[in-house]
Short mmCIF file of N, CA and C in Angstrom, two decimals:
data_model
loop_
_atom_site.label_atom_id
_atom_site.label_comp_id
_atom_site.label_asym_id
_atom_site.label_seq_id
_atom_site.Cartn_x
_atom_site.Cartn_y
_atom_site.Cartn_z
N UNK Y 1 12.53 16.17 -4.02
CA UNK Y 1 11.51 17.10 -3.60
C UNK Y 1 11.59 17.25 -2.09
N UNK Y 2 11.53 18.48 -1.66
CA UNK Y 2 11.63 18.75 -0.22
C UNK Y 2 10.33 18.36 0.46
N UNK Y 3 10.42 17.82 1.63
CA UNK Y 3 9.19 17.44 2.34
C UNK Y 3 8.45 18.68 2.82
N UNK Y 4 7.14 18.57 2.88
CA UNK Y 4 6.30 19.65 3.36
C UNK Y 4 6.38 19.77 4.87
N UNK Y 5 6.31 20.97 5.37
CA UNK Y 5 6.39 21.21 6.81
C UNK Y 5 5.04 21.63 7.33
N UNK Y 6 4.74 21.17 8.53
CA UNK Y 6 3.54 21.63 9.22
C UNK Y 6 3.93 21.97 10.64
N UNK Y 7 3.81 23.19 10.97
CA UNK Y 7 4.07 23.69 12.32
C UNK Y 7 5.41 23.17 12.84
N UNK Y 8 6.43 23.32 12.02
CA UNK Y 8 7.77 22.95 12.47
C UNK Y 8 8.08 21.48 12.31
N UNK Y 9 7.16 20.67 11.92
CA UNK Y 9 7.42 19.24 11.76
C UNK Y 9 7.46 18.90 10.29
N UNK Y 10 8.31 17.99 9.94
CA UNK Y 10 8.35 17.51 8.59
C UNK Y 10 7.35 16.37 8.47
N UNK Y 11 6.88 16.18 7.26
CA UNK Y 11 5.95 15.07 7.05
C UNK Y 11 6.65 13.73 7.25
N UNK Y 12 7.94 13.71 6.97
CA UNK Y 12 8.68 12.45 7.14
C UNK Y 12 8.83 12.09 8.61
N UNK Y 13 8.68 13.07 9.51
CA UNK Y 13 8.83 12.81 10.94
C UNK Y 13 7.65 12.04 11.51
N UNK Y 14 6.56 11.97 10.79
CA UNK Y 14 5.39 11.24 11.29
C UNK Y 14 5.68 9.76 11.24
N UNK Y 15 5.31 9.12 12.30
CA UNK Y 15 5.49 7.68 12.34
C UNK Y 15 4.38 7.03 11.55
N UNK Y 16 4.67 5.91 10.95
CA UNK Y 16 3.64 5.25 10.16
C UNK Y 16 2.42 4.89 10.98
N UNK Y 17 2.58 4.68 12.26
CA UNK Y 17 1.42 4.33 13.08
C UNK Y 17 0.52 5.54 13.29
N UNK Y 18 1.13 6.72 13.28
CA UNK Y 18 0.32 7.92 13.46
C UNK Y 18 -0.41 8.24 12.16
N UNK Y 19 -1.61 8.67 12.29
CA UNK Y 19 -2.36 9.08 11.11
C UNK Y 19 -1.98 10.51 10.79
N UNK Y 20 -1.61 10.70 9.58
CA UNK Y 20 -1.23 12.05 9.16
C UNK Y 20 -2.49 12.88 9.05
N UNK Y 21 -2.41 14.05 9.60
CA UNK Y 21 -3.55 14.96 9.55
C UNK Y 21 -3.39 15.86 8.31
N UNK Y 22 -3.85 15.31 7.18
CA UNK Y 22 -3.71 16.02 5.91
C UNK Y 22 -4.60 17.25 5.83
N UNK Y 23 -5.69 17.23 6.54
CA UNK Y 23 -6.57 18.41 6.49
C UNK Y 23 -5.89 19.62 7.10
N UNK Y 24 -5.09 19.42 8.17
CA UNK Y 24 -4.38 20.55 8.76
C UNK Y 24 -3.28 21.06 7.82
N UNK Y 25 -2.66 20.13 7.10
CA UNK Y 25 -1.62 20.53 6.14
C UNK Y 25 -2.24 21.36 5.02
N UNK Y 26 -3.34 20.89 4.50
CA UNK Y 26 -4.02 21.58 3.40
C UNK Y 26 -4.53 22.93 3.86
N UNK Y 27 -5.10 23.00 5.05
CA UNK Y 27 -5.62 24.28 5.54
C UNK Y 27 -4.47 25.26 5.77
N UNK Y 28 -3.32 24.75 6.25
CA UNK Y 28 -2.17 25.62 6.48
C UNK Y 28 -1.66 26.18 5.14
N UNK Y 29 -1.51 25.29 4.17
CA UNK Y 29 -1.04 25.73 2.86
C UNK Y 29 -2.07 26.65 2.19
N UNK Y 30 -3.34 26.32 2.34
CA UNK Y 30 -4.40 27.13 1.74
C UNK Y 30 -4.44 28.53 2.32
N UNK Y 31 -4.26 28.65 3.63
CA UNK Y 31 -4.30 29.98 4.24
C UNK Y 31 -3.11 30.81 3.77
N UNK Y 32 -1.97 30.18 3.57
CA UNK Y 32 -0.79 30.88 3.08
C UNK Y 32 -1.03 31.38 1.65
N UNK Y 33 -1.64 30.56 0.83
CA UNK Y 33 -1.95 30.94 -0.55
C UNK Y 33 -2.97 32.07 -0.57
N UNK Y 34 -3.98 31.95 0.31
CA UNK Y 34 -5.01 33.00 0.37
C UNK Y 34 -4.40 34.33 0.81
N UNK Y 35 -3.50 34.29 1.79
CA UNK Y 35 -2.86 35.53 2.24
C UNK Y 35 -2.04 36.14 1.11
N UNK Y 36 -1.35 35.30 0.36
CA UNK Y 36 -0.54 35.79 -0.74
C UNK Y 36 -1.41 36.43 -1.83
N UNK Y 37 -2.54 35.78 -2.15
CA UNK Y 37 -3.46 36.34 -3.15
C UNK Y 37 -4.04 37.66 -2.67
N UNK Y 38 -4.39 37.70 -1.39
CA UNK Y 38 -4.97 38.92 -0.83
C UNK Y 38 -3.96 40.07 -0.87
N UNK Y 39 -2.71 39.74 -0.56
CA UNK Y 39 -1.67 40.76 -0.59
C UNK Y 39 -1.45 41.26 -2.03
N UNK Y 40 -1.41 40.33 -3.00
CA UNK Y 40 -1.23 40.73 -4.41
C UNK Y 40 -2.42 41.54 -4.91
N UNK Y 41 -3.63 41.15 -4.51
CA UNK Y 41 -4.83 41.89 -4.91
C UNK Y 41 -4.79 43.30 -4.35
N UNK Y 42 -4.35 43.44 -3.11
CA UNK Y 42 -4.22 44.76 -2.49
C UNK Y 42 -3.20 45.62 -3.21
N UNK Y 43 -2.07 45.00 -3.60
CA UNK Y 43 -1.05 45.75 -4.34
C UNK Y 43 -1.59 46.21 -5.70
N UNK Y 44 -2.30 45.34 -6.39
CA UNK Y 44 -2.87 45.69 -7.70
C UNK Y 44 -3.90 46.81 -7.54
N UNK Y 45 -4.71 46.73 -6.50
CA UNK Y 45 -5.72 47.76 -6.25
C UNK Y 45 -5.05 49.10 -5.94
N UNK Y 46 -3.98 49.07 -5.17
CA UNK Y 46 -3.26 50.31 -4.85
C UNK Y 46 -2.66 50.92 -6.12
N UNK Y 47 -2.10 50.10 -7.00
CA UNK Y 47 -1.55 50.61 -8.26
C UNK Y 47 -2.66 51.22 -9.13
N UNK Y 48 -3.82 50.57 -9.14
CA UNK Y 48 -4.95 51.07 -9.93
C UNK Y 48 -5.41 52.43 -9.40
N UNK Y 49 -5.53 52.54 -8.06
CA UNK Y 49 -5.94 53.82 -7.46
C UNK Y 49 -4.90 54.91 -7.74
N UNK Y 50 -3.62 54.54 -7.67
CA UNK Y 50 -2.56 55.52 -7.97
C UNK Y 50 -2.65 56.01 -9.41
N UNK Y 51 -2.93 55.09 -10.35
CA UNK Y 51 -3.08 55.49 -11.76
C UNK Y 51 -4.27 56.43 -11.93
N UNK Y 52 -5.38 56.11 -11.27
CA UNK Y 52 -6.58 56.97 -11.36
C UNK Y 52 -6.27 58.36 -10.81
N UNK Y 53 -5.63 58.42 -9.65
CA UNK Y 53 -5.29 59.72 -9.05
C UNK Y 53 -4.32 60.51 -9.92
N UNK Y 54 -3.36 59.82 -10.52
CA UNK Y 54 -2.41 60.50 -11.41
C UNK Y 54 -3.14 61.10 -12.62
N UNK Y 55 -4.06 60.33 -13.20
CA UNK Y 55 -4.83 60.83 -14.35
C UNK Y 55 -5.73 61.99 -13.94
N UNK Y 56 -6.33 61.92 -12.77
CA UNK Y 56 -7.17 63.03 -12.29
C UNK Y 56 -6.33 64.30 -12.08
N UNK Y 57 -5.11 64.12 -11.58
CA UNK Y 57 -4.22 65.28 -11.42
C UNK Y 57 -3.88 65.90 -12.78
N UNK Y 58 -3.65 65.04 -13.77
CA UNK Y 58 -3.37 65.54 -15.12
C UNK Y 58 -4.58 66.28 -15.69
N UNK Y 59 -5.78 65.74 -15.46
CA UNK Y 59 -6.99 66.41 -15.93
C UNK Y 59 -7.15 67.78 -15.27
N UNK Y 60 -6.83 67.85 -13.99
CA UNK Y 60 -6.93 69.13 -13.28
C UNK Y 60 -6.02 70.17 -13.94
N UNK Y 61 -4.87 69.74 -14.43
CA UNK Y 61 -3.94 70.67 -15.07
C UNK Y 61 -4.35 71.02 -16.49
N UNK Y 62 -4.99 70.07 -17.19
CA UNK Y 62 -5.33 70.27 -18.60
C UNK Y 62 -6.60 71.07 -18.83
N UNK Y 63 -7.62 70.82 -18.03
CA UNK Y 63 -8.94 71.39 -18.28
C UNK Y 63 -9.03 72.76 -17.60
N UNK Y 64 -9.32 73.81 -18.38
CA UNK Y 64 -9.36 75.16 -17.80
C UNK Y 64 -10.43 75.34 -16.74
N UNK Y 65 -11.59 74.69 -16.91
CA UNK Y 65 -12.67 74.83 -15.91
C UNK Y 65 -12.19 74.35 -14.54
N UNK Y 66 -11.47 73.23 -14.54
CA UNK Y 66 -11.03 72.65 -13.27
C UNK Y 66 -9.98 73.55 -12.63
N UNK Y 67 -9.06 74.09 -13.44
CA UNK Y 67 -8.04 74.99 -12.88
C UNK Y 67 -8.68 76.22 -12.24
N UNK Y 68 -9.70 76.79 -12.89
CA UNK Y 68 -10.36 77.98 -12.34
C UNK Y 68 -11.07 77.64 -11.04
N UNK Y 69 -11.75 76.50 -11.04
CA UNK Y 69 -12.50 76.12 -9.84
C UNK Y 69 -11.55 75.74 -8.71
N UNK Y 70 -10.40 75.15 -9.08
CA UNK Y 70 -9.43 74.72 -8.07
C UNK Y 70 -8.86 75.93 -7.32
N UNK Y 71 -8.78 77.07 -7.99
CA UNK Y 71 -8.28 78.28 -7.32
C UNK Y 71 -9.24 78.76 -6.25
N UNK Y 72 -10.54 78.55 -6.48
CA UNK Y 72 -11.56 79.04 -5.55
C UNK Y 72 -11.80 78.07 -4.40
N UNK Y 73 -11.87 76.79 -4.71
CA UNK Y 73 -12.20 75.82 -3.66
C UNK Y 73 -11.59 74.46 -4.01
N UNK Y 74 -11.72 73.55 -3.08
CA UNK Y 74 -11.21 72.19 -3.30
C UNK Y 74 -12.14 71.48 -4.27
N UNK Y 75 -11.56 70.75 -5.19
CA UNK Y 75 -12.32 70.03 -6.20
C UNK Y 75 -12.16 68.54 -5.94
N UNK Y 76 -13.29 67.84 -5.80
CA UNK Y 76 -13.19 66.40 -5.58
C UNK Y 76 -13.13 65.66 -6.93
N UNK Y 77 -12.87 64.36 -6.86
CA UNK Y 77 -12.65 63.56 -8.07
C UNK Y 77 -13.87 63.55 -8.99
N UNK Y 78 -15.04 63.41 -8.42
CA UNK Y 78 -16.26 63.36 -9.23
C UNK Y 78 -16.45 64.69 -9.96
N UNK Y 79 -16.16 65.78 -9.29
CA UNK Y 79 -16.32 67.09 -9.91
C UNK Y 79 -15.31 67.30 -11.05
N UNK Y 80 -14.10 66.78 -10.86
CA UNK Y 80 -13.10 66.85 -11.93
C UNK Y 80 -13.62 66.12 -13.16
N UNK Y 81 -14.18 64.94 -12.95
CA UNK Y 81 -14.71 64.16 -14.08
C UNK Y 81 -15.89 64.87 -14.74
N UNK Y 82 -16.79 65.44 -13.94
CA UNK Y 82 -17.94 66.16 -14.50
C UNK Y 82 -17.49 67.36 -15.33
N UNK Y 83 -16.55 68.13 -14.81
CA UNK Y 83 -16.06 69.30 -15.54
C UNK Y 83 -15.32 68.89 -16.81
N UNK Y 84 -14.63 67.76 -16.76
CA UNK Y 84 -13.94 67.26 -17.95
C UNK Y 84 -14.93 66.86 -19.02
N UNK Y 85 -15.98 66.16 -18.63
CA UNK Y 85 -17.01 65.76 -19.60
C UNK Y 85 -17.65 67.00 -20.21
N UNK Y 86 -17.96 67.99 -19.39
CA UNK Y 86 -18.55 69.24 -19.89
C UNK Y 86 -17.61 69.92 -20.89
N UNK Y 87 -16.34 69.98 -20.57
CA UNK Y 87 -15.35 70.62 -21.45
C UNK Y 87 -15.23 69.88 -22.78
N UNK Y 88 -15.18 68.56 -22.74
CA UNK Y 88 -15.05 67.77 -23.97
C UNK Y 88 -16.29 67.94 -24.85
N UNK Y 89 -17.47 67.90 -24.24
CA UNK Y 89 -18.70 68.09 -25.02
C UNK Y 89 -18.72 69.47 -25.68
N UNK Y 90 -18.35 70.49 -24.93
CA UNK Y 90 -18.34 71.85 -25.46
C UNK Y 90 -17.33 71.98 -26.60
N UNK Y 91 -16.17 71.38 -26.43
CA UNK Y 91 -15.14 71.44 -27.47
C UNK Y 91 -15.61 70.74 -28.74
N UNK Y 92 -16.22 69.58 -28.59
CA UNK Y 92 -16.73 68.85 -29.76
C UNK Y 92 -17.84 69.63 -30.45
N UNK Y 93 -18.71 70.28 -29.67
CA UNK Y 93 -19.78 71.08 -30.25
C UNK Y 93 -19.22 72.24 -31.06
N UNK Y 94 -18.22 72.94 -30.50
CA UNK Y 94 -17.60 74.06 -31.21
C UNK Y 94 -16.92 73.59 -32.49
N UNK Y 95 -16.28 72.44 -32.42
CA UNK Y 95 -15.60 71.90 -33.60
C UNK Y 95 -16.61 71.54 -34.68
N UNK Y 96 -17.72 70.92 -34.29
CA UNK Y 96 -18.76 70.55 -35.25
C UNK Y 96 -19.40 71.81 -35.85
N UNK Y 97 -19.64 72.81 -35.03
CA UNK Y 97 -20.22 74.06 -35.51
C UNK Y 97 -19.29 74.74 -36.51
N UNK Y 98 -18.02 74.76 -36.21
CA UNK Y 98 -17.03 75.34 -37.12
C UNK Y 98 -17.00 74.57 -38.44
N UNK Y 99 -17.05 73.25 -38.36
CA UNK Y 99 -17.06 72.43 -39.58
C UNK Y 99 -18.30 72.72 -40.41
N UNK Y 100 -19.44 72.82 -39.74
CA UNK Y 100 -20.68 73.09 -40.48
C UNK Y 100 -20.61 74.44 -41.20
N UNK Y 101 -20.12 75.46 -40.50
CA UNK Y 101 -20.01 76.79 -41.13
C UNK Y 101 -19.09 76.72 -42.34
N UNK Y 102 -17.96 76.08 -42.19
CA UNK Y 102 -17.01 75.96 -43.30
C UNK Y 102 -17.61 75.16 -44.44
N UNK Y 103 -18.26 74.06 -44.10
CA UNK Y 103 -18.85 73.20 -45.13
C UNK Y 103 -19.96 73.93 -45.87
N UNK Y 104 -20.84 74.60 -45.13
CA UNK Y 104 -21.94 75.30 -45.78
C UNK Y 104 -21.44 76.44 -46.66
N UNK Y 105 -20.43 77.15 -46.22
CA UNK Y 105 -19.91 78.24 -47.05
C UNK Y 105 -19.25 77.69 -48.31
N UNK Y 106 -18.55 76.56 -48.20
CA UNK Y 106 -17.93 76.00 -49.40
C UNK Y 106 -18.97 75.44 -50.35
N UNK Y 107 -20.04 74.85 -49.83
CA UNK Y 107 -21.12 74.35 -50.69
C UNK Y 107 -21.81 75.52 -51.38
N UNK Y 108 -22.04 76.60 -50.65
CA UNK Y 108 -22.69 77.78 -51.24
C UNK Y 108 -21.81 78.37 -52.35
N UNK Y 109 -20.50 78.44 -52.11
CA UNK Y 109 -19.59 78.96 -53.12
C UNK Y 109 -19.58 78.05 -54.35
N UNK Y 110 -19.58 76.75 -54.13
CA UNK Y 110 -19.62 75.80 -55.25
C UNK Y 110 -20.89 75.98 -56.07
N UNK Y 111 -22.03 76.08 -55.40
CA UNK Y 111 -23.31 76.26 -56.10
C UNK Y 111 -23.33 77.58 -56.86
N UNK Y 112 -22.79 78.64 -56.27
CA UNK Y 112 -22.77 79.94 -56.94
C UNK Y 112 -21.93 79.86 -58.21
N UNK Y 113 -20.75 79.26 -58.11
CA UNK Y 113 -19.89 79.14 -59.30
C UNK Y 113 -20.52 78.25 -60.36
N UNK Y 114 -21.16 77.18 -59.92
CA UNK Y 114 -21.81 76.28 -60.87
C UNK Y 114 -22.94 77.01 -61.60
N UNK Y 115 -23.72 77.81 -60.87
CA UNK Y 115 -24.81 78.54 -61.48
C UNK Y 115 -24.27 79.58 -62.46
N UNK Y 116 -23.21 80.30 -62.04
CA UNK Y 116 -22.63 81.32 -62.92
C UNK Y 116 -22.04 80.70 -64.19
N UNK Y 117 -21.47 79.53 -64.04
CA UNK Y 117 -20.86 78.86 -65.17
C UNK Y 117 -21.89 78.42 -66.21
N UNK Y 118 -23.07 78.04 -65.75
CA UNK Y 118 -24.09 77.52 -66.65
C UNK Y 118 -25.26 78.48 -66.86
N UNK Y 119 -25.07 79.72 -66.50
CA UNK Y 119 -26.16 80.68 -66.69
C UNK Y 119 -26.20 81.15 -68.14
N UNK Y 120 -27.34 81.63 -68.62
CA UNK Y 120 -27.44 82.11 -70.00
C UNK Y 120 -26.47 83.25 -70.28
N UNK Y 121 -26.25 84.11 -69.31
CA UNK Y 121 -25.33 85.23 -69.55
C UNK Y 121 -23.91 84.72 -69.78
N UNK Y 122 -23.52 83.64 -69.11
CA UNK Y 122 -22.20 83.07 -69.32
C UNK Y 122 -22.10 82.47 -70.72
N UNK Y 123 -23.19 81.83 -71.19
CA UNK Y 123 -23.20 81.29 -72.55
C UNK Y 123 -23.03 82.41 -73.57
N UNK Y 124 -23.77 83.50 -73.40
CA UNK Y 124 -23.67 84.63 -74.33
C UNK Y 124 -22.27 85.23 -74.29
N UNK Y 125 -21.72 85.36 -73.10
CA UNK Y 125 -20.39 85.94 -72.96
C UNK Y 125 -19.35 85.09 -73.69
N UNK Y 126 -19.41 83.77 -73.52
CA UNK Y 126 -18.47 82.89 -74.22
C UNK Y 126 -18.64 83.02 -75.73
N UNK Y 127 -19.89 83.05 -76.18
CA UNK Y 127 -20.18 83.12 -77.61
C UNK Y 127 -19.66 84.43 -78.21
N UNK Y 128 -19.98 85.56 -77.60
CA UNK Y 128 -19.60 86.84 -78.17
C UNK Y 128 -18.12 87.15 -78.00
N UNK Y 129 -17.49 86.61 -76.96
CA UNK Y 129 -16.04 86.83 -76.85
C UNK Y 129 -15.31 86.07 -77.94
N UNK Y 130 -15.82 84.90 -78.31
CA UNK Y 130 -15.22 84.16 -79.42
C UNK Y 130 -15.45 84.89 -80.73
N UNK Y 131 -16.63 85.49 -80.90
CA UNK Y 131 -16.92 86.25 -82.12
C UNK Y 131 -16.05 87.50 -82.22
N UNK Y 132 -15.76 88.13 -81.08
CA UNK Y 132 -14.92 89.32 -81.09
C UNK Y 132 -13.49 88.99 -81.53
N UNK Y 133 -13.04 87.80 -81.16
CA UNK Y 133 -11.68 87.40 -81.52
C UNK Y 133 -11.57 87.17 -83.03
N UNK Y 134 -12.53 86.48 -83.61
CA UNK Y 134 -12.49 86.20 -85.05
C UNK Y 134 -13.88 86.36 -85.63
N UNK Y 135 -14.26 87.58 -86.03
CA UNK Y 135 -15.63 87.82 -86.49
C UNK Y 135 -15.95 87.16 -87.83
N UNK Y 136 -14.96 86.87 -88.63
CA UNK Y 136 -15.25 86.29 -89.95
C UNK Y 136 -15.36 84.78 -89.89
N UNK Y 137 -14.75 84.17 -88.89
CA UNK Y 137 -14.80 82.71 -88.79
C UNK Y 137 -15.97 82.30 -87.92
N UNK Y 138 -16.31 81.03 -88.07
CA UNK Y 138 -17.39 80.48 -87.25
C UNK Y 138 -16.89 80.39 -85.80
N UNK Y 139 -17.77 80.54 -84.88
CA UNK Y 139 -17.44 80.51 -83.45
C UNK Y 139 -16.84 79.17 -83.08
N UNK Y 140 -15.68 79.18 -82.44
CA UNK Y 140 -15.03 77.95 -81.99
C UNK Y 140 -15.09 77.80 -80.48
N UNK Y 141 -16.02 78.45 -79.86
CA UNK Y 141 -16.06 78.45 -78.40
C UNK Y 141 -16.78 77.23 -77.84
N UNK Y 142 -17.28 76.36 -78.69
CA UNK Y 142 -17.95 75.17 -78.20
C UNK Y 142 -19.43 75.36 -78.00
N UNK Y 143 -19.94 76.51 -78.32
CA UNK Y 143 -21.37 76.74 -78.17
C UNK Y 143 -21.99 76.84 -79.56
N UNK Y 144 -23.28 76.80 -79.63
CA UNK Y 144 -23.97 76.91 -80.92
C UNK Y 144 -24.02 78.37 -81.35
N UNK Y 145 -24.62 78.64 -82.50
CA UNK Y 145 -24.70 80.01 -82.98
C UNK Y 145 -25.63 80.88 -82.14
N UNK Y 146 -26.52 80.27 -81.42
CA UNK Y 146 -27.45 81.03 -80.60
C UNK Y 146 -27.20 80.73 -79.15
N UNK Y 147 -28.21 80.94 -78.34
CA UNK Y 147 -28.05 80.61 -76.93
C UNK Y 147 -27.86 79.12 -76.77
N UNK Y 148 -27.28 78.75 -75.66
CA UNK Y 148 -26.96 77.35 -75.42
C UNK Y 148 -28.21 76.49 -75.46
N UNK Y 149 -28.07 75.36 -76.15
CA UNK Y 149 -29.19 74.42 -76.18
C UNK Y 149 -29.14 73.48 -74.98
N UNK Y 150 -28.07 73.63 -74.17
CA UNK Y 150 -27.91 72.77 -73.01
C UNK Y 150 -28.34 73.49 -71.74
N UNK Y 151 -29.25 74.39 -71.87
CA UNK Y 151 -29.69 75.15 -70.70
C UNK Y 151 -30.36 74.22 -69.72
N UNK Y 152 -30.13 74.50 -68.46
CA UNK Y 152 -30.78 73.69 -67.44
C UNK Y 152 -32.25 74.06 -67.37
N UNK Y 153 -33.09 73.20 -66.81
CA UNK Y 153 -34.53 73.47 -66.74
C UNK Y 153 -34.87 74.77 -66.02
N UNK Y 154 -34.02 75.23 -65.13
CA UNK Y 154 -34.34 76.47 -64.42
C UNK Y 154 -34.15 77.69 -65.31
N UNK Y 155 -33.40 77.53 -66.43
CA UNK Y 155 -33.20 78.65 -67.35
C UNK Y 155 -34.21 78.69 -68.48
N UNK Y 156 -34.95 77.64 -68.66
CA UNK Y 156 -35.92 77.60 -69.75
C UNK Y 156 -37.32 77.47 -69.18
N UNK Y 157 -38.26 77.87 -69.95
CA UNK Y 157 -39.65 77.71 -69.55
C UNK Y 157 -40.40 77.22 -70.78
N UNK Y 158 -41.60 76.69 -70.61
CA UNK Y 158 -42.36 76.21 -71.78
C UNK Y 158 -42.61 77.32 -72.79
N UNK Y 159 -42.72 78.55 -72.34
CA UNK Y 159 -43.00 79.65 -73.25
C UNK Y 159 -41.77 79.94 -74.12
N UNK Y 160 -40.59 80.06 -73.50
CA UNK Y 160 -39.40 80.41 -74.27
C UNK Y 160 -38.88 79.24 -75.08
N UNK Y 161 -39.14 78.02 -74.67
CA UNK Y 161 -38.61 76.88 -75.42
C UNK Y 161 -39.36 76.68 -76.73
N UNK Y 162 -40.55 77.25 -76.91
CA UNK Y 162 -41.28 77.09 -78.15
C UNK Y 162 -40.84 78.10 -79.21
N UNK Y 163 -40.09 79.15 -78.82
CA UNK Y 163 -39.60 80.12 -79.79
C UNK Y 163 -38.43 79.55 -80.56
N UNK Y 164 -38.26 80.00 -81.81
CA UNK Y 164 -37.07 79.55 -82.55
C UNK Y 164 -35.82 80.13 -81.91
N UNK Y 165 -34.70 79.46 -82.14
CA UNK Y 165 -33.47 79.92 -81.51
C UNK Y 165 -33.06 81.27 -82.07
N UNK Y 166 -32.34 82.01 -81.29
CA UNK Y 166 -31.92 83.36 -81.65
C UNK Y 166 -30.85 83.28 -82.73
N UNK Y 167 -31.03 84.03 -83.80
CA UNK Y 167 -30.05 84.12 -84.88
C UNK Y 167 -29.60 85.57 -84.97
N UNK Y 168 -28.34 85.85 -84.78
CA UNK Y 168 -27.90 87.24 -84.90
C UNK Y 168 -28.03 87.69 -86.36
N UNK Y 169 -28.42 88.94 -86.58
CA UNK Y 169 -28.59 89.42 -87.96
C UNK Y 169 -27.24 89.47 -88.68
N UNK Y 170 -27.29 89.11 -89.94
CA UNK Y 170 -26.09 89.12 -90.76
C UNK Y 170 -25.97 90.50 -91.40
N UNK Y 171 -24.94 91.20 -91.10
CA UNK Y 171 -24.72 92.55 -91.61
C UNK Y 171 -23.52 92.50 -92.55
N UNK Y 172 -23.74 92.97 -93.74
CA UNK Y 172 -22.66 93.03 -94.72
C UNK Y 172 -22.19 94.47 -94.83
N UNK Y 173 -20.94 94.66 -94.62
CA UNK Y 173 -20.36 96.00 -94.69
C UNK Y 173 -19.62 96.12 -96.02
N UNK Y 174 -20.00 97.14 -96.83
CA UNK Y 174 -19.30 97.30 -98.11
C UNK Y 174 -17.86 97.74 -97.88
N UNK Y 175 -16.99 97.41 -98.82
CA UNK Y 175 -15.59 97.82 -98.66
C UNK Y 175 -15.47 99.34 -98.66
N UNK Y 176 -14.51 99.81 -97.96
CA UNK Y 176 -14.27 101.24 -97.85
C UNK Y 176 -13.75 101.80 -99.18
N UNK Y 177 -14.43 102.80 -99.68
CA UNK Y 177 -14.02 103.42 -100.94
C UNK Y 177 -13.62 104.85 -100.63
N UNK Y 178 -12.51 105.20 -101.06
CA UNK Y 178 -12.08 106.57 -100.84
C UNK Y 178 -12.59 107.44 -101.99
N UNK Y 179 -13.20 108.48 -101.65
CA UNK Y 179 -13.75 109.38 -102.68
C UNK Y 179 -12.67 110.33 -103.18
N UNK Y 180 -12.80 110.80 -104.43
CA UNK Y 180 -11.80 111.71 -104.96
C UNK Y 180 -11.81 113.06 -104.25
N UNK Y 181 -12.87 113.35 -103.51
CA UNK Y 181 -12.96 114.64 -102.83
C UNK Y 181 -12.02 114.72 -101.63
N UNK Y 182 -11.78 113.61 -101.03
CA UNK Y 182 -10.97 113.59 -99.81
C UNK Y 182 -9.48 113.50 -100.10
N UNK Y 183 -9.10 113.57 -101.37
CA UNK Y 183 -7.68 113.43 -101.69
C UNK Y 183 -6.96 114.65 -101.43
#
């Protein structure tokens, strides 16, 4: 291990009769360490400030408000940050508003289709379209012979629910007979 130096003297150069002044050695070494820490702290602070300035320059280029204002006058760092916050808030608000409009319109469309699907007129349409396809056979459309018994509460009322279900009249058509007059 190399001997420690103090002001050009080696520790080994001290005579045993002389009292070594360890406090001066420690203070000398301590001041050197403190200077080194201070220098490193200054370098780190300069790098941090450079990063902040670089990011602020990028914000000036990205945010339209800052670019417009920069053309008119000098923009300081705090103003760049304020304009950036304003821009981000406005962008988020517009995005949320657009989402709400889209969401509400899709919910409204879903509700409209759901109502049309389960409305009494849709039940009748399904029933009679199946009857038109095969009038002699029983309806295979999945509905009953009358209006749907699965009507939602908004389609029924206490007055109509007490009536018997609708039964279409049974009409018997006699076979076609050709008369001798038309021959």
